[in-house]
Short mmCIF file of C-alpha atoms in Angstrom, two decimals:
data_model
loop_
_atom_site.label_atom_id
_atom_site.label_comp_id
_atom_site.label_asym_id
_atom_site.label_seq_id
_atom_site.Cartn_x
_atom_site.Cartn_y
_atom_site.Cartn_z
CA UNK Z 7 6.77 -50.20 -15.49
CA UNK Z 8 5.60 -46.52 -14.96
CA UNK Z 9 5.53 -46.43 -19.12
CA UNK Z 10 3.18 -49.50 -19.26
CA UNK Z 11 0.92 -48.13 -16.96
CA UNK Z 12 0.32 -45.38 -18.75
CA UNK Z 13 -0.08 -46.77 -21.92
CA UNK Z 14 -3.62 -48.06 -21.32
CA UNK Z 15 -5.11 -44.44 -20.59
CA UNK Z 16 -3.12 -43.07 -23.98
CA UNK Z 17 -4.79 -45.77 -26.10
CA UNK Z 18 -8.18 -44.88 -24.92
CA UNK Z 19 -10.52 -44.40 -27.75
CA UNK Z 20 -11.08 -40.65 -28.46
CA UNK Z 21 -14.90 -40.96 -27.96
CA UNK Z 22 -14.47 -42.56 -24.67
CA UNK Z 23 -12.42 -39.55 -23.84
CA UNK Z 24 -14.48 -37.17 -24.77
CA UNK Z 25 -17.52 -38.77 -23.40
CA UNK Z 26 -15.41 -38.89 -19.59
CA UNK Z 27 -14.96 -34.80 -19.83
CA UNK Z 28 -18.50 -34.56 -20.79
CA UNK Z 29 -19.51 -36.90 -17.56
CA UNK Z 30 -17.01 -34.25 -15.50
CA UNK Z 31 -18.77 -30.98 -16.66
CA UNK Z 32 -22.40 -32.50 -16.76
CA UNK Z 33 -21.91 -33.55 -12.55
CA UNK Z 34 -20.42 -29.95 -12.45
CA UNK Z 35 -23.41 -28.42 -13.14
CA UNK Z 36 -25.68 -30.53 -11.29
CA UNK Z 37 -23.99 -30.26 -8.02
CA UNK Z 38 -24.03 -26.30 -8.88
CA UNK Z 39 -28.00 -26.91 -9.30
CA UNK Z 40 -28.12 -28.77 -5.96
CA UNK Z 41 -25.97 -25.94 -4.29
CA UNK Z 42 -28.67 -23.58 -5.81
CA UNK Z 43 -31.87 -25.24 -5.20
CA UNK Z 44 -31.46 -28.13 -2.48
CA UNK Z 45 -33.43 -27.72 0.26
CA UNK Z 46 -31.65 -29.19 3.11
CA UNK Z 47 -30.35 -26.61 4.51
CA UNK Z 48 -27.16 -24.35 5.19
CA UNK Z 49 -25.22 -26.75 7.63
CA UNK Z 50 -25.69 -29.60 5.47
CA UNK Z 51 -25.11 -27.80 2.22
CA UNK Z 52 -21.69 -26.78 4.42
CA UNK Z 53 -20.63 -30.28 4.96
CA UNK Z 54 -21.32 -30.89 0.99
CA UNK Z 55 -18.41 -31.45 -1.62
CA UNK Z 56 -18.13 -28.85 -4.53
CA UNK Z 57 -17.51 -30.35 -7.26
CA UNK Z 58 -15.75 -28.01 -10.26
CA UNK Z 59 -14.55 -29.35 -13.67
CA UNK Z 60 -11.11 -27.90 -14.77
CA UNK Z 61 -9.86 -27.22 -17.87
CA UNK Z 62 -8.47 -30.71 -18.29
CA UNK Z 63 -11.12 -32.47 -17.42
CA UNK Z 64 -9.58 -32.83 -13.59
CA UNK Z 65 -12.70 -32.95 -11.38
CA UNK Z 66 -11.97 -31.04 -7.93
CA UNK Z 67 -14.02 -31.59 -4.94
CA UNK Z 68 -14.31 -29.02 -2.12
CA UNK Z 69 -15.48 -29.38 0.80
CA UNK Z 70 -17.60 -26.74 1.74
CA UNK Z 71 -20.75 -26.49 -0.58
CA UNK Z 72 -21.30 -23.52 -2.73
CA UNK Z 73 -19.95 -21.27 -0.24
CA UNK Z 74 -15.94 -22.67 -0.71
CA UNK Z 75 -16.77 -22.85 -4.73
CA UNK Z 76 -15.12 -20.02 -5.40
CA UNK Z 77 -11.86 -21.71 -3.65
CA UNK Z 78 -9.87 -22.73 -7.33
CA UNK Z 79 -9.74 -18.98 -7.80
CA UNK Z 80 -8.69 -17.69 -3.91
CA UNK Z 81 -6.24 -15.39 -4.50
CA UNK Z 82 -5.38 -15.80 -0.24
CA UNK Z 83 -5.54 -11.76 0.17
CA UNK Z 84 -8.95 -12.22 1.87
CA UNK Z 85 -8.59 -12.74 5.50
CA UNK Z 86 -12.63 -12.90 6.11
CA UNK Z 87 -14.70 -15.88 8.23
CA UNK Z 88 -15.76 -17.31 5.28
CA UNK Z 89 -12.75 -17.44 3.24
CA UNK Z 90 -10.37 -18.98 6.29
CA UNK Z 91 -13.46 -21.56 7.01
CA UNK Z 92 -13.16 -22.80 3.28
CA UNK Z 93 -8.88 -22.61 3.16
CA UNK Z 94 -9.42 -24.91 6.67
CA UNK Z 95 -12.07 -27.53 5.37
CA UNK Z 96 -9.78 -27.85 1.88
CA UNK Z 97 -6.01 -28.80 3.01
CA UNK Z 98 -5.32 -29.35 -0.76
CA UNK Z 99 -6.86 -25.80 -1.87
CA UNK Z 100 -4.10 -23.24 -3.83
CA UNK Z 101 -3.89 -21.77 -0.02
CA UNK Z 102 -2.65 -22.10 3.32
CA UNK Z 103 -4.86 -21.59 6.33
CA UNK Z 104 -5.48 -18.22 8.48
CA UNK Z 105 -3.86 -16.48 9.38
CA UNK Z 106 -1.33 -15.32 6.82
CA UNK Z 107 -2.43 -17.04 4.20
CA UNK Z 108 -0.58 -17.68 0.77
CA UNK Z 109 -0.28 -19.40 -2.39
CA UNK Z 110 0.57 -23.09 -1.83
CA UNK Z 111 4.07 -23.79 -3.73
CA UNK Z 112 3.54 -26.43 -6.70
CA UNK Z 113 6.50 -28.03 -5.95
CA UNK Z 114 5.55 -28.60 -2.32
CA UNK Z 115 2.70 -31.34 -3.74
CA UNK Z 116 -0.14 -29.10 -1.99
CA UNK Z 117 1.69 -28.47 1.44
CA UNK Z 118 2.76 -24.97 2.67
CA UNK Z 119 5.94 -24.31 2.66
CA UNK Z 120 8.63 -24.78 5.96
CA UNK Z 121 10.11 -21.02 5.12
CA UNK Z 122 7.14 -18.51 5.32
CA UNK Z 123 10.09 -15.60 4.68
CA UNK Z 124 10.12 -17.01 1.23
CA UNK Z 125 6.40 -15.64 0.36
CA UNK Z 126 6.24 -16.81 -3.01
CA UNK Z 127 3.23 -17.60 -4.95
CA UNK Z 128 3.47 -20.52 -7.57
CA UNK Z 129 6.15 -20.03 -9.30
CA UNK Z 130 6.30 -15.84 -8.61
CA UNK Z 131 8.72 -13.74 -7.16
CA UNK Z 132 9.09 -13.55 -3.72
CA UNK Z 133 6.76 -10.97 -2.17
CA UNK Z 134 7.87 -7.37 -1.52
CA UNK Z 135 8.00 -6.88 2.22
CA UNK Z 136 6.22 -6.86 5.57
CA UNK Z 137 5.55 -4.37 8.29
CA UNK Z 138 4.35 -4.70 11.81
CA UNK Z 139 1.51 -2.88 13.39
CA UNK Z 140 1.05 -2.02 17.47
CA UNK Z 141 -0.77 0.28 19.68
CA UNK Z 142 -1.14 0.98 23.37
CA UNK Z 143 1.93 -0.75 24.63
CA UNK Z 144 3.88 1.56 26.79
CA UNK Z 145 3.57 -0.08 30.25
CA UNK Z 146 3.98 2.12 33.50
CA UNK Z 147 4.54 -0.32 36.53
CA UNK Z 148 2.81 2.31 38.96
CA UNK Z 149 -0.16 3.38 36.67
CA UNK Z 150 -2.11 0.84 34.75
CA UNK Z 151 -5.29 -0.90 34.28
CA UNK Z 152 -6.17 -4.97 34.18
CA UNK Z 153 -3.30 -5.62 33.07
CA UNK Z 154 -0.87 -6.14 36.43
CA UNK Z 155 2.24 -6.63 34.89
CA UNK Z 156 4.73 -5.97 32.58
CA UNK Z 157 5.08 -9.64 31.49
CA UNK Z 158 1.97 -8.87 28.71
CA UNK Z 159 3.93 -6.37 27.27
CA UNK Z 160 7.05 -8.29 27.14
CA UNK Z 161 5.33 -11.30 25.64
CA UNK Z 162 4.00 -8.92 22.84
CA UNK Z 163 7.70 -7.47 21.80
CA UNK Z 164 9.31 -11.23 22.15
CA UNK Z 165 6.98 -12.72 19.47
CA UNK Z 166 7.17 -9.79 17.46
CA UNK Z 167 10.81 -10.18 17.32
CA UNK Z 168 10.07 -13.87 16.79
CA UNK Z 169 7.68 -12.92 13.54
CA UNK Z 170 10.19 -10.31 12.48
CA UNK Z 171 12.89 -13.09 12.33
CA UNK Z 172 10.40 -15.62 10.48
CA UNK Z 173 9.21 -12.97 8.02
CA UNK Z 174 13.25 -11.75 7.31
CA UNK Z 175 12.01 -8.65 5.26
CA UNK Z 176 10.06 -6.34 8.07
CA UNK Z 177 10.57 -3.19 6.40
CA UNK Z 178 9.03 -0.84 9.40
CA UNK Z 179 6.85 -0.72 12.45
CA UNK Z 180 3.54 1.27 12.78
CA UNK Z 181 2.91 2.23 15.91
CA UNK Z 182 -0.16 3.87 16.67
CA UNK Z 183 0.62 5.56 19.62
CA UNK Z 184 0.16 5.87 23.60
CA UNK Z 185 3.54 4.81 24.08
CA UNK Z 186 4.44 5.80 27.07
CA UNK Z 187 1.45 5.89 29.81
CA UNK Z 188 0.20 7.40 31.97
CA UNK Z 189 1.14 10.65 30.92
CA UNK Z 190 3.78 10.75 27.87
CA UNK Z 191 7.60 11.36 27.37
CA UNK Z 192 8.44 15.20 28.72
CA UNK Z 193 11.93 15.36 26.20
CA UNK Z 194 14.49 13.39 24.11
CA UNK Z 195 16.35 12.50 27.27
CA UNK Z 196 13.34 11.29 29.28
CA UNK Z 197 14.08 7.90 31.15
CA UNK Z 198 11.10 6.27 29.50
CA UNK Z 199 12.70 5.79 25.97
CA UNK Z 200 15.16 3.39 27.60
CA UNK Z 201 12.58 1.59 30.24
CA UNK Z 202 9.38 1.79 28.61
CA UNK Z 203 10.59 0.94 24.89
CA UNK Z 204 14.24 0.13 24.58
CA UNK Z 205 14.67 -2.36 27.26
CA UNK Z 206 11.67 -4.04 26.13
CA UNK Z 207 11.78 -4.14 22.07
CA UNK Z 208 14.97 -6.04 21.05
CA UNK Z 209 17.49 -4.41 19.01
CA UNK Z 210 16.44 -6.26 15.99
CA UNK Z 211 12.43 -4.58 16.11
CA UNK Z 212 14.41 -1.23 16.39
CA UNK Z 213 17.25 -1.53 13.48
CA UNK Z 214 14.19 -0.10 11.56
CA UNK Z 215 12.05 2.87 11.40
CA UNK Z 216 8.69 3.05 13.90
CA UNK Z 217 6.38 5.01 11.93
CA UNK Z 218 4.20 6.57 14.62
CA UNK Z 219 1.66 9.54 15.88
CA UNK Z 220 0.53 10.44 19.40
CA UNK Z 221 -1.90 8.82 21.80
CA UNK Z 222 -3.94 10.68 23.96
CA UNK Z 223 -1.87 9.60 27.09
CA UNK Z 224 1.41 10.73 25.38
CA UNK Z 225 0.23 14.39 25.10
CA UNK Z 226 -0.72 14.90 28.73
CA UNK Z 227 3.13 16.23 29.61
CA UNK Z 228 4.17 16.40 26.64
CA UNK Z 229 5.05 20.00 25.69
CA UNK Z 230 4.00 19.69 22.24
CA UNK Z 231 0.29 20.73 23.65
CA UNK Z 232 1.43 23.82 24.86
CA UNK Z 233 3.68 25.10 21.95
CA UNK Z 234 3.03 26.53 18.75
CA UNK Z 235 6.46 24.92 17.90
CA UNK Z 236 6.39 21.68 16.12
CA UNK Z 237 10.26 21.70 17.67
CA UNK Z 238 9.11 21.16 21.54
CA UNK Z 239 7.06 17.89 21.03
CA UNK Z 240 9.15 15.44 22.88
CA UNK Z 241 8.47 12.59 19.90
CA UNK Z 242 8.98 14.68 17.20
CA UNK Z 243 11.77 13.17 14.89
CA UNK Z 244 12.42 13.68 11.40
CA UNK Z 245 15.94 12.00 11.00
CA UNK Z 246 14.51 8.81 9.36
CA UNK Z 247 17.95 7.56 9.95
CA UNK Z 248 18.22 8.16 13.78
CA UNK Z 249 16.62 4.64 15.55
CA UNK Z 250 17.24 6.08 18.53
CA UNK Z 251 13.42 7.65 18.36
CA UNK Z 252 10.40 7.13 16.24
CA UNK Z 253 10.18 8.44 13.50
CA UNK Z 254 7.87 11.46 13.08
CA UNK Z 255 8.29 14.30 11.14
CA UNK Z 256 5.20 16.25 11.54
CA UNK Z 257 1.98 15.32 13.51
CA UNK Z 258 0.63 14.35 10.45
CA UNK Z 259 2.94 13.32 8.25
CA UNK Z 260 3.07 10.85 5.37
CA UNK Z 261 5.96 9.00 3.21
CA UNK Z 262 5.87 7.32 -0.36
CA UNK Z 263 7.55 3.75 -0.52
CA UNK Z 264 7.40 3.41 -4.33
CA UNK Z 265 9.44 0.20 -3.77
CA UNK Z 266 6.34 -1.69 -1.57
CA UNK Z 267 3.52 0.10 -3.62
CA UNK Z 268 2.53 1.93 -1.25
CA UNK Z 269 2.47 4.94 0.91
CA UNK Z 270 1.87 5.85 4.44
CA UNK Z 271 -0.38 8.31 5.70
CA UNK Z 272 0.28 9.41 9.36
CA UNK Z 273 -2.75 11.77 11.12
CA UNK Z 274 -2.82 13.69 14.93
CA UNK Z 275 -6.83 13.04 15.71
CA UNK Z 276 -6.65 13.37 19.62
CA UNK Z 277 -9.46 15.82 19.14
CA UNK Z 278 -11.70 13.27 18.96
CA UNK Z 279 -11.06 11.54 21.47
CA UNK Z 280 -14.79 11.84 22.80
CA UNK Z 281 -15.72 9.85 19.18
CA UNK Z 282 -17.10 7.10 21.01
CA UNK Z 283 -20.26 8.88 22.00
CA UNK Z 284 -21.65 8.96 18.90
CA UNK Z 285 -24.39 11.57 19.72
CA UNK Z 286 -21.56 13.97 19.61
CA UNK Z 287 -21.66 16.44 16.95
CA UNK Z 288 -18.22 17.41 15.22
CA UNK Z 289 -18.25 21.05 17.15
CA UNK Z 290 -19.04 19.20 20.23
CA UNK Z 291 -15.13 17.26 20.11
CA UNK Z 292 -12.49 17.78 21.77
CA UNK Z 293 -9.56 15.96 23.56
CA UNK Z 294 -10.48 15.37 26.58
CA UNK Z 295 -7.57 14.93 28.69
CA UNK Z 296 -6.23 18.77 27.96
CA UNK Z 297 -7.38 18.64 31.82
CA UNK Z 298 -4.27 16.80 32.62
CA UNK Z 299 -2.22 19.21 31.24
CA UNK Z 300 -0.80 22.82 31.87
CA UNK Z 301 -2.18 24.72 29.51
CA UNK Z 302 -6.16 23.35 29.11
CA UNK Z 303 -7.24 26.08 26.72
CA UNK Z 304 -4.51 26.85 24.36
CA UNK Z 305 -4.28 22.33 24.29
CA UNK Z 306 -8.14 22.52 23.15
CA UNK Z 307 -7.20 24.96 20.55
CA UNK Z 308 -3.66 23.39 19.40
CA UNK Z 309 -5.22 20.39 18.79
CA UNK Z 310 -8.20 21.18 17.14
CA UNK Z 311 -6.25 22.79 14.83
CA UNK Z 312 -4.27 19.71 14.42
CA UNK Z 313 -7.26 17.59 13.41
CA UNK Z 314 -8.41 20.07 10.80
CA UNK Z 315 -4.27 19.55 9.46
CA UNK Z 316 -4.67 16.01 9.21
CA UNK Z 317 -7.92 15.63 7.79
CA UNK Z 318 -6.55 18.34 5.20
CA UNK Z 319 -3.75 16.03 4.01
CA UNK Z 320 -5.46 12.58 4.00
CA UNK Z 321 -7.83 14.22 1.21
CA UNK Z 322 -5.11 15.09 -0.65
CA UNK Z 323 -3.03 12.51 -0.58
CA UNK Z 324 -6.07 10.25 -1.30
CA UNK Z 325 -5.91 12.64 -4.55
CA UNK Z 326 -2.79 13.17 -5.76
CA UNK Z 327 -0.80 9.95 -4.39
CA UNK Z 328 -0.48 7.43 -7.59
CA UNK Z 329 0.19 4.22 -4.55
CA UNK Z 330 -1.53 1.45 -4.71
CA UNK Z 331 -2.03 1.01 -1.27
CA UNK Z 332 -2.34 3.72 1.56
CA UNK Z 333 -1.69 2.94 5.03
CA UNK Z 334 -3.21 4.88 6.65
CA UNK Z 335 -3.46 5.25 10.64
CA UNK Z 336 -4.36 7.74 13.68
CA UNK Z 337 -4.55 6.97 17.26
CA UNK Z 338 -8.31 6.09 17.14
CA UNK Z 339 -10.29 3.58 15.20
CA UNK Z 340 -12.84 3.85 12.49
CA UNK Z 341 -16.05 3.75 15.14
CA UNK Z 342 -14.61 7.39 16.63
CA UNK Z 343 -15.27 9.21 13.80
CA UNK Z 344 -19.34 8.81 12.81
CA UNK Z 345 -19.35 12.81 13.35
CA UNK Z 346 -17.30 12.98 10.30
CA UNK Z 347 -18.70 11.04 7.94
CA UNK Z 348 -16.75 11.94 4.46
CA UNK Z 349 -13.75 11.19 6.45
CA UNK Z 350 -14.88 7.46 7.02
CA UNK Z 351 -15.78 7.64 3.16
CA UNK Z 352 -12.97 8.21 1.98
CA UNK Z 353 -11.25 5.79 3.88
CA UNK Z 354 -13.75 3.87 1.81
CA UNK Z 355 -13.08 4.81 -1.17
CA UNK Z 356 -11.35 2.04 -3.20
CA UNK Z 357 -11.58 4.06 -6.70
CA UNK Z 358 -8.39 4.80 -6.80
CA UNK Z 359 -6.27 2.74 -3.55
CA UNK Z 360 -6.81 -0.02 -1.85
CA UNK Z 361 -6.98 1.57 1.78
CA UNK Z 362 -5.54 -0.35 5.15
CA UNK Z 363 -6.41 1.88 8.23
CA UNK Z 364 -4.94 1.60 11.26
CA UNK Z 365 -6.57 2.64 14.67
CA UNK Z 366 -5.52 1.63 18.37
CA UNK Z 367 -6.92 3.80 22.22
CA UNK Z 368 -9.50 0.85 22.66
CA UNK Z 369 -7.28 -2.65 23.95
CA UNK Z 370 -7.98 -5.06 21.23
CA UNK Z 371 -6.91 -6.46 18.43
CA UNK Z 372 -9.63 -7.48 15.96
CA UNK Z 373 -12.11 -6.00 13.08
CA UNK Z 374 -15.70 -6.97 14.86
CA UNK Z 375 -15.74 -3.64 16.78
CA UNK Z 376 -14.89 -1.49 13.95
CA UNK Z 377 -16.72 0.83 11.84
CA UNK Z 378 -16.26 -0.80 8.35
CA UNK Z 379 -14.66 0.60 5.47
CA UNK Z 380 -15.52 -2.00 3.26
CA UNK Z 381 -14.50 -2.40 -0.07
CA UNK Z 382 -10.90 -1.41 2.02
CA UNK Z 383 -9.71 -2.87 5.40
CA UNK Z 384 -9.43 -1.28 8.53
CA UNK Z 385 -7.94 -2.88 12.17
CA UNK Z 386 -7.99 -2.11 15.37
CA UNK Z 387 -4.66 -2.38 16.89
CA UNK Z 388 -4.93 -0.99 20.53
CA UNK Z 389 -3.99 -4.61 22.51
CA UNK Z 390 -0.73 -3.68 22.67
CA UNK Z 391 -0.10 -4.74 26.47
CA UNK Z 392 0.27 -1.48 28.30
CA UNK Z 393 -2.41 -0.31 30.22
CA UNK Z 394 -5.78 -2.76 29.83
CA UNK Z 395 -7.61 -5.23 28.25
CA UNK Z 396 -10.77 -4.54 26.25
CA UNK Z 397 -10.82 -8.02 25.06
CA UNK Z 398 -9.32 -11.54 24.79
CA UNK Z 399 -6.74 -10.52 21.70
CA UNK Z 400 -3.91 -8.73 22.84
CA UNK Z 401 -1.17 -8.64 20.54
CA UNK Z 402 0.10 -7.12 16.93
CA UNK Z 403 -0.75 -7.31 13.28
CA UNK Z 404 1.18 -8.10 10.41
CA UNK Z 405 0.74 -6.95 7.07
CA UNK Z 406 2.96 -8.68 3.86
CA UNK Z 407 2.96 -7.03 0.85
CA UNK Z 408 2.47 -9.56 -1.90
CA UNK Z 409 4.82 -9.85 -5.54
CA UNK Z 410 1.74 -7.85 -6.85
CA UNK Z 411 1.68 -5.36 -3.67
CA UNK Z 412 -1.73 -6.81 -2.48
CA UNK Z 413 -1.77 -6.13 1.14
CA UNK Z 414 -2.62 -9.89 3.53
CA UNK Z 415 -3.16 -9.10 7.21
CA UNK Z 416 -3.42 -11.04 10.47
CA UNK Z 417 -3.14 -11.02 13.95
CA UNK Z 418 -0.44 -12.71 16.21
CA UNK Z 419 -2.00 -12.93 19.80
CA UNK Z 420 -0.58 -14.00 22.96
CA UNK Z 421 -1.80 -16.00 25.79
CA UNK Z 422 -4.79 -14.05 27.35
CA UNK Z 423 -3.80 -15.50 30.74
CA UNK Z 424 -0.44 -13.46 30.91
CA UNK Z 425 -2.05 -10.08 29.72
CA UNK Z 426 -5.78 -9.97 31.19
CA UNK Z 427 -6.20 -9.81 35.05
CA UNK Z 428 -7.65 -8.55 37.34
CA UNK Z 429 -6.07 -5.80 39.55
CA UNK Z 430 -4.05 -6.51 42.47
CA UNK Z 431 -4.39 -4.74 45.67
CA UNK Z 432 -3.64 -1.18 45.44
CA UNK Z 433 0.09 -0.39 47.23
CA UNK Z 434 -1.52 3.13 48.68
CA UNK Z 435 -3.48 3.93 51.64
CA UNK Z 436 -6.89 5.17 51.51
CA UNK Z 437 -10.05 4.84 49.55
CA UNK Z 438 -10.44 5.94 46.36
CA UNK Z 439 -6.47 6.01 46.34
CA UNK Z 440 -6.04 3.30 44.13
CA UNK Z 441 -4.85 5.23 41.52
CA UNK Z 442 -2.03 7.99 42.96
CA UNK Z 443 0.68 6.30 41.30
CA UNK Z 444 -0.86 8.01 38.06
CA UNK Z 445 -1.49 11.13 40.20
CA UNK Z 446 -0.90 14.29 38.07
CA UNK Z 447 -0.55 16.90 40.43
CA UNK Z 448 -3.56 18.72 39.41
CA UNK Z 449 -6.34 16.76 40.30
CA UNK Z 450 -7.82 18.73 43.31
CA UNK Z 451 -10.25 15.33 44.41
CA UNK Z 452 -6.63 13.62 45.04
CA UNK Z 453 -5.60 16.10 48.17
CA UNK Z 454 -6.72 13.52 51.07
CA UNK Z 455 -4.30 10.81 49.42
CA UNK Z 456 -1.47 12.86 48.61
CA UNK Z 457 -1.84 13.48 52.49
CA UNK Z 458 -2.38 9.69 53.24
CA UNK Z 459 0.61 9.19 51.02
CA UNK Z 460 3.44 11.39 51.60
CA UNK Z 461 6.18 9.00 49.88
CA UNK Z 462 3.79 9.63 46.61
CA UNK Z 463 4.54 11.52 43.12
CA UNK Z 464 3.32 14.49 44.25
CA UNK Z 465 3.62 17.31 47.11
CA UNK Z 466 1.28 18.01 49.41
CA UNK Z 467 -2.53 20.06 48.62
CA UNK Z 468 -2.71 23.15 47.84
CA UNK Z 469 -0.56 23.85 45.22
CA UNK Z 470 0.65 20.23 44.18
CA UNK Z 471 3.65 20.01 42.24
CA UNK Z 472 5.61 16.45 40.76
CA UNK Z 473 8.41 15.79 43.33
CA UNK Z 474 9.79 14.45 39.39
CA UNK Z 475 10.04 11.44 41.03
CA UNK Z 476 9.33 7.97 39.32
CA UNK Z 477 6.99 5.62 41.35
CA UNK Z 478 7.23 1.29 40.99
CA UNK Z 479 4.80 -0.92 42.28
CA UNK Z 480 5.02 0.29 46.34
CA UNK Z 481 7.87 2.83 46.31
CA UNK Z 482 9.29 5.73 44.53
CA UNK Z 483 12.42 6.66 43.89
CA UNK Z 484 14.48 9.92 42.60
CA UNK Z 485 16.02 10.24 38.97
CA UNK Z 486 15.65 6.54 37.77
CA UNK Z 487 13.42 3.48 37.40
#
């Protein structure tokens, strides 16, 4: 019966046929006219079909109007408004919907496919890998912002693990730093590796390698700021091998992955931490919380220095790497750096790589509050859970590496409820007091509550000194969490 059927359309005269493809391309090109020249204006030309003539004759409507026209040839790496408004009117288009889109399978009769760790594209090899990205995450229980608990946190590592199980080929995380608040790991053996990170982020997340730099909070005791050797920074860690620590070989570091097409580009910017006031010239930087720790001016000078290494071995990476793609990333986002303008250009510069940077210190997770870096991509990645909420996205980014090693990103958020509260009543007496628990021992304006408090983190005024004692919620205890 299926043979009968078709044997009417076969025995078509040729002229009809040719006068049906001729019907297909001429209402082609007068909806393109309309799309052009109608005036009724953008939300109705919106809500109007697209009509496009394929090769064959096929006539393809899209919703959408001339802005989803382009949608035959989506290639699904842009993740843009525009491009996820079109992918979302047009079920049937050659991709799936934001986030994380990808080429529909053929065989799949237009739907997406159940296994996203497959990440093929039409009849293409699977794609090459994925990495996750996170920032800001290291949750202190006694010193912390709007976010009261470490339930955000946990939520965050649980669906990474969850996407890192879906995806099946995570290759590494990225992990932009201020890791351990309020003021940083002290050594290798500080309690925090196991509390703050390894009790929280399943085994799975750390079977591989977390590519990473310093936030400003993780410099504050650690004694990298105070050392001219690279060998006393507590994070340090060049054994790529050893999971037991991030790795990070230099402050600013970077590493080829021929096999991904790409190559990551790791850079120490505390110094400019101030970048937010953009009125600030580039002599008038500096890292701001060298007040917090021991050694003020030789911290100023170590990491000035630092910036002027890292800003050294972008540009000539940018130059001599032959990657595709550079992933690049610092502790701060592209908006921090308007005082350095050829620094934001070239992470514009798409001449030669397609350029993903990667930024975190403010707690979000989006592209609207970025400077852009357009014809490349840049993120910020700060919503990590750990101290506060700067907006309504707190969670990670993914990025998978296509069969071609084009670079797709998109968020994966979690419930705003769980991470973005406000503060519960402070467990310490006095005003103004609300924030001993992240008492550093220097702070001179903190005397009258270290009095009020004597069970606190720190002896008594003058001459305050950390009792090294490790405060919870209402109590402290000695040598343990």
């Amino acid at each position: 019966e299926e043979e009968e059927e078709r044997r009417p359309a076969a025995s078509l005269p040729r002229r009809a046929l040719v006068i049906t493809v001729a019907l297909g391309i001429a209402l082609s090109v007068v909806a393109t006219l309309l799309g052009h020249t109608g005036g009724t204006g953008d939300l109705q030309g919106r809500s109007r079909p697209h009509t496009q003539a394929s090769a064959d004759g096929f006539m393809m409507l899209w919703q959408g109007g001339q802005e989803c026209g382009w949608l035959a040839n989506d290639d699904c790496v842009n993740s843009d408004a525009t491009a996820c408004h079109c992918r979302q009117l047009n079920p049937n288009g050659p991709c799936t919907p934001c986030p994380g889109s990808r080429k529909r399978d053929k065989q799949t009769d237009g739907q997406a496919k159940g296994d996203s760790s497959s990440g093929t594209a039409d009849d293409g090899p699977k794609r090459k890998g994925s990495f996750l990205v996170l920032g800001d995450w290291g949750y202190d229980f006694a010193c912390h912002g709007n976010v009261p608990r470490v339930g955000c946190q946990q939520a965050i590592a649980d669906k990474m693990l969850d996407k890192m199980k879906e995806l099946g080929d995570v290759k590494f995380v990225v992990n932009v730093g201020d890791s351990f608040y309020p003021h940083g790991a002290m050594s290798k053996s500080d309690p925090q590796w196991d509390s703050k990170w390894r009790s929280i982020f399943g085994k799975k997340l750390r079977d591989v390698p977390w590519y990473s730099v310093y936030g400003n909070h993780d410099l504050q005791h650690d004694p990298c700021t105070c050392s001219d050797d690279r060998a006393d920074c507590a994070q340090i860690n060049g054994n790529l091998t050893d999971l037991d620590y991030f790795y990070m070989p230099d402050l600013s570091w970077f590493k080829e992955h021929p096999e991904l097409g790409l190559e990551v580009v790791a850079l120490e910017l505390n110094h400019f931490m101030l970048g937010w006031d953009h009125s600030k010239t580039r002599d008038q930087q500096e890292f701001e919380d060298c007040q917090y720790t021991a050694c003020a001016s030789k911290c100023q000078e170590n990491t000035k220095a630092w910036a002027d290494e890292a800003f050294k071995l972008f540009h000539k990476r940018a130059t001599e790497s032959t990657a595709k793609n550079l992933v690049v990333f610092s502790h701060y986002p592209t908006d921090y750096f308007s005082s350095v303008p050829e620094f934001v250009a070239g992470l514009s510069d798409a001449s030669k790589h397609h350029i993903l940077y990667l930024g975190g210190h403010r707690h979000n997770v989006d592209q609207s509050s970025t400077t852009s870096t357009h014809p490349n991509n840049n993120w910020l990645v700060g919503g990590g859970g750990g101290w506060s909420c700067d907006g309504d996205s707190q969670g990670f980014l993914v990025v998978e590496i296509g069969s071609n090693f084009e670079l797709t990103t998109y968020p994966v958020t979690v419930d705003k409820n769980i991470c973005c509260q406000p503060p519960g009543p402070s467990p310490w007496k006095g005003q103004g007091c609300a924030w001993l628990g992240c008492d550093n021992c220097i702070d001179p304006k903190m005397c009258e509550c270290r009095s009020l408090n004597p069970d606190g983190p720190c002896t008594q005024c003058p001459n305050s000194t950390a009792k090294g004692r490790i405060c919870s919620g209402t109590s402290c205890s000695d040598g343990h969490f």
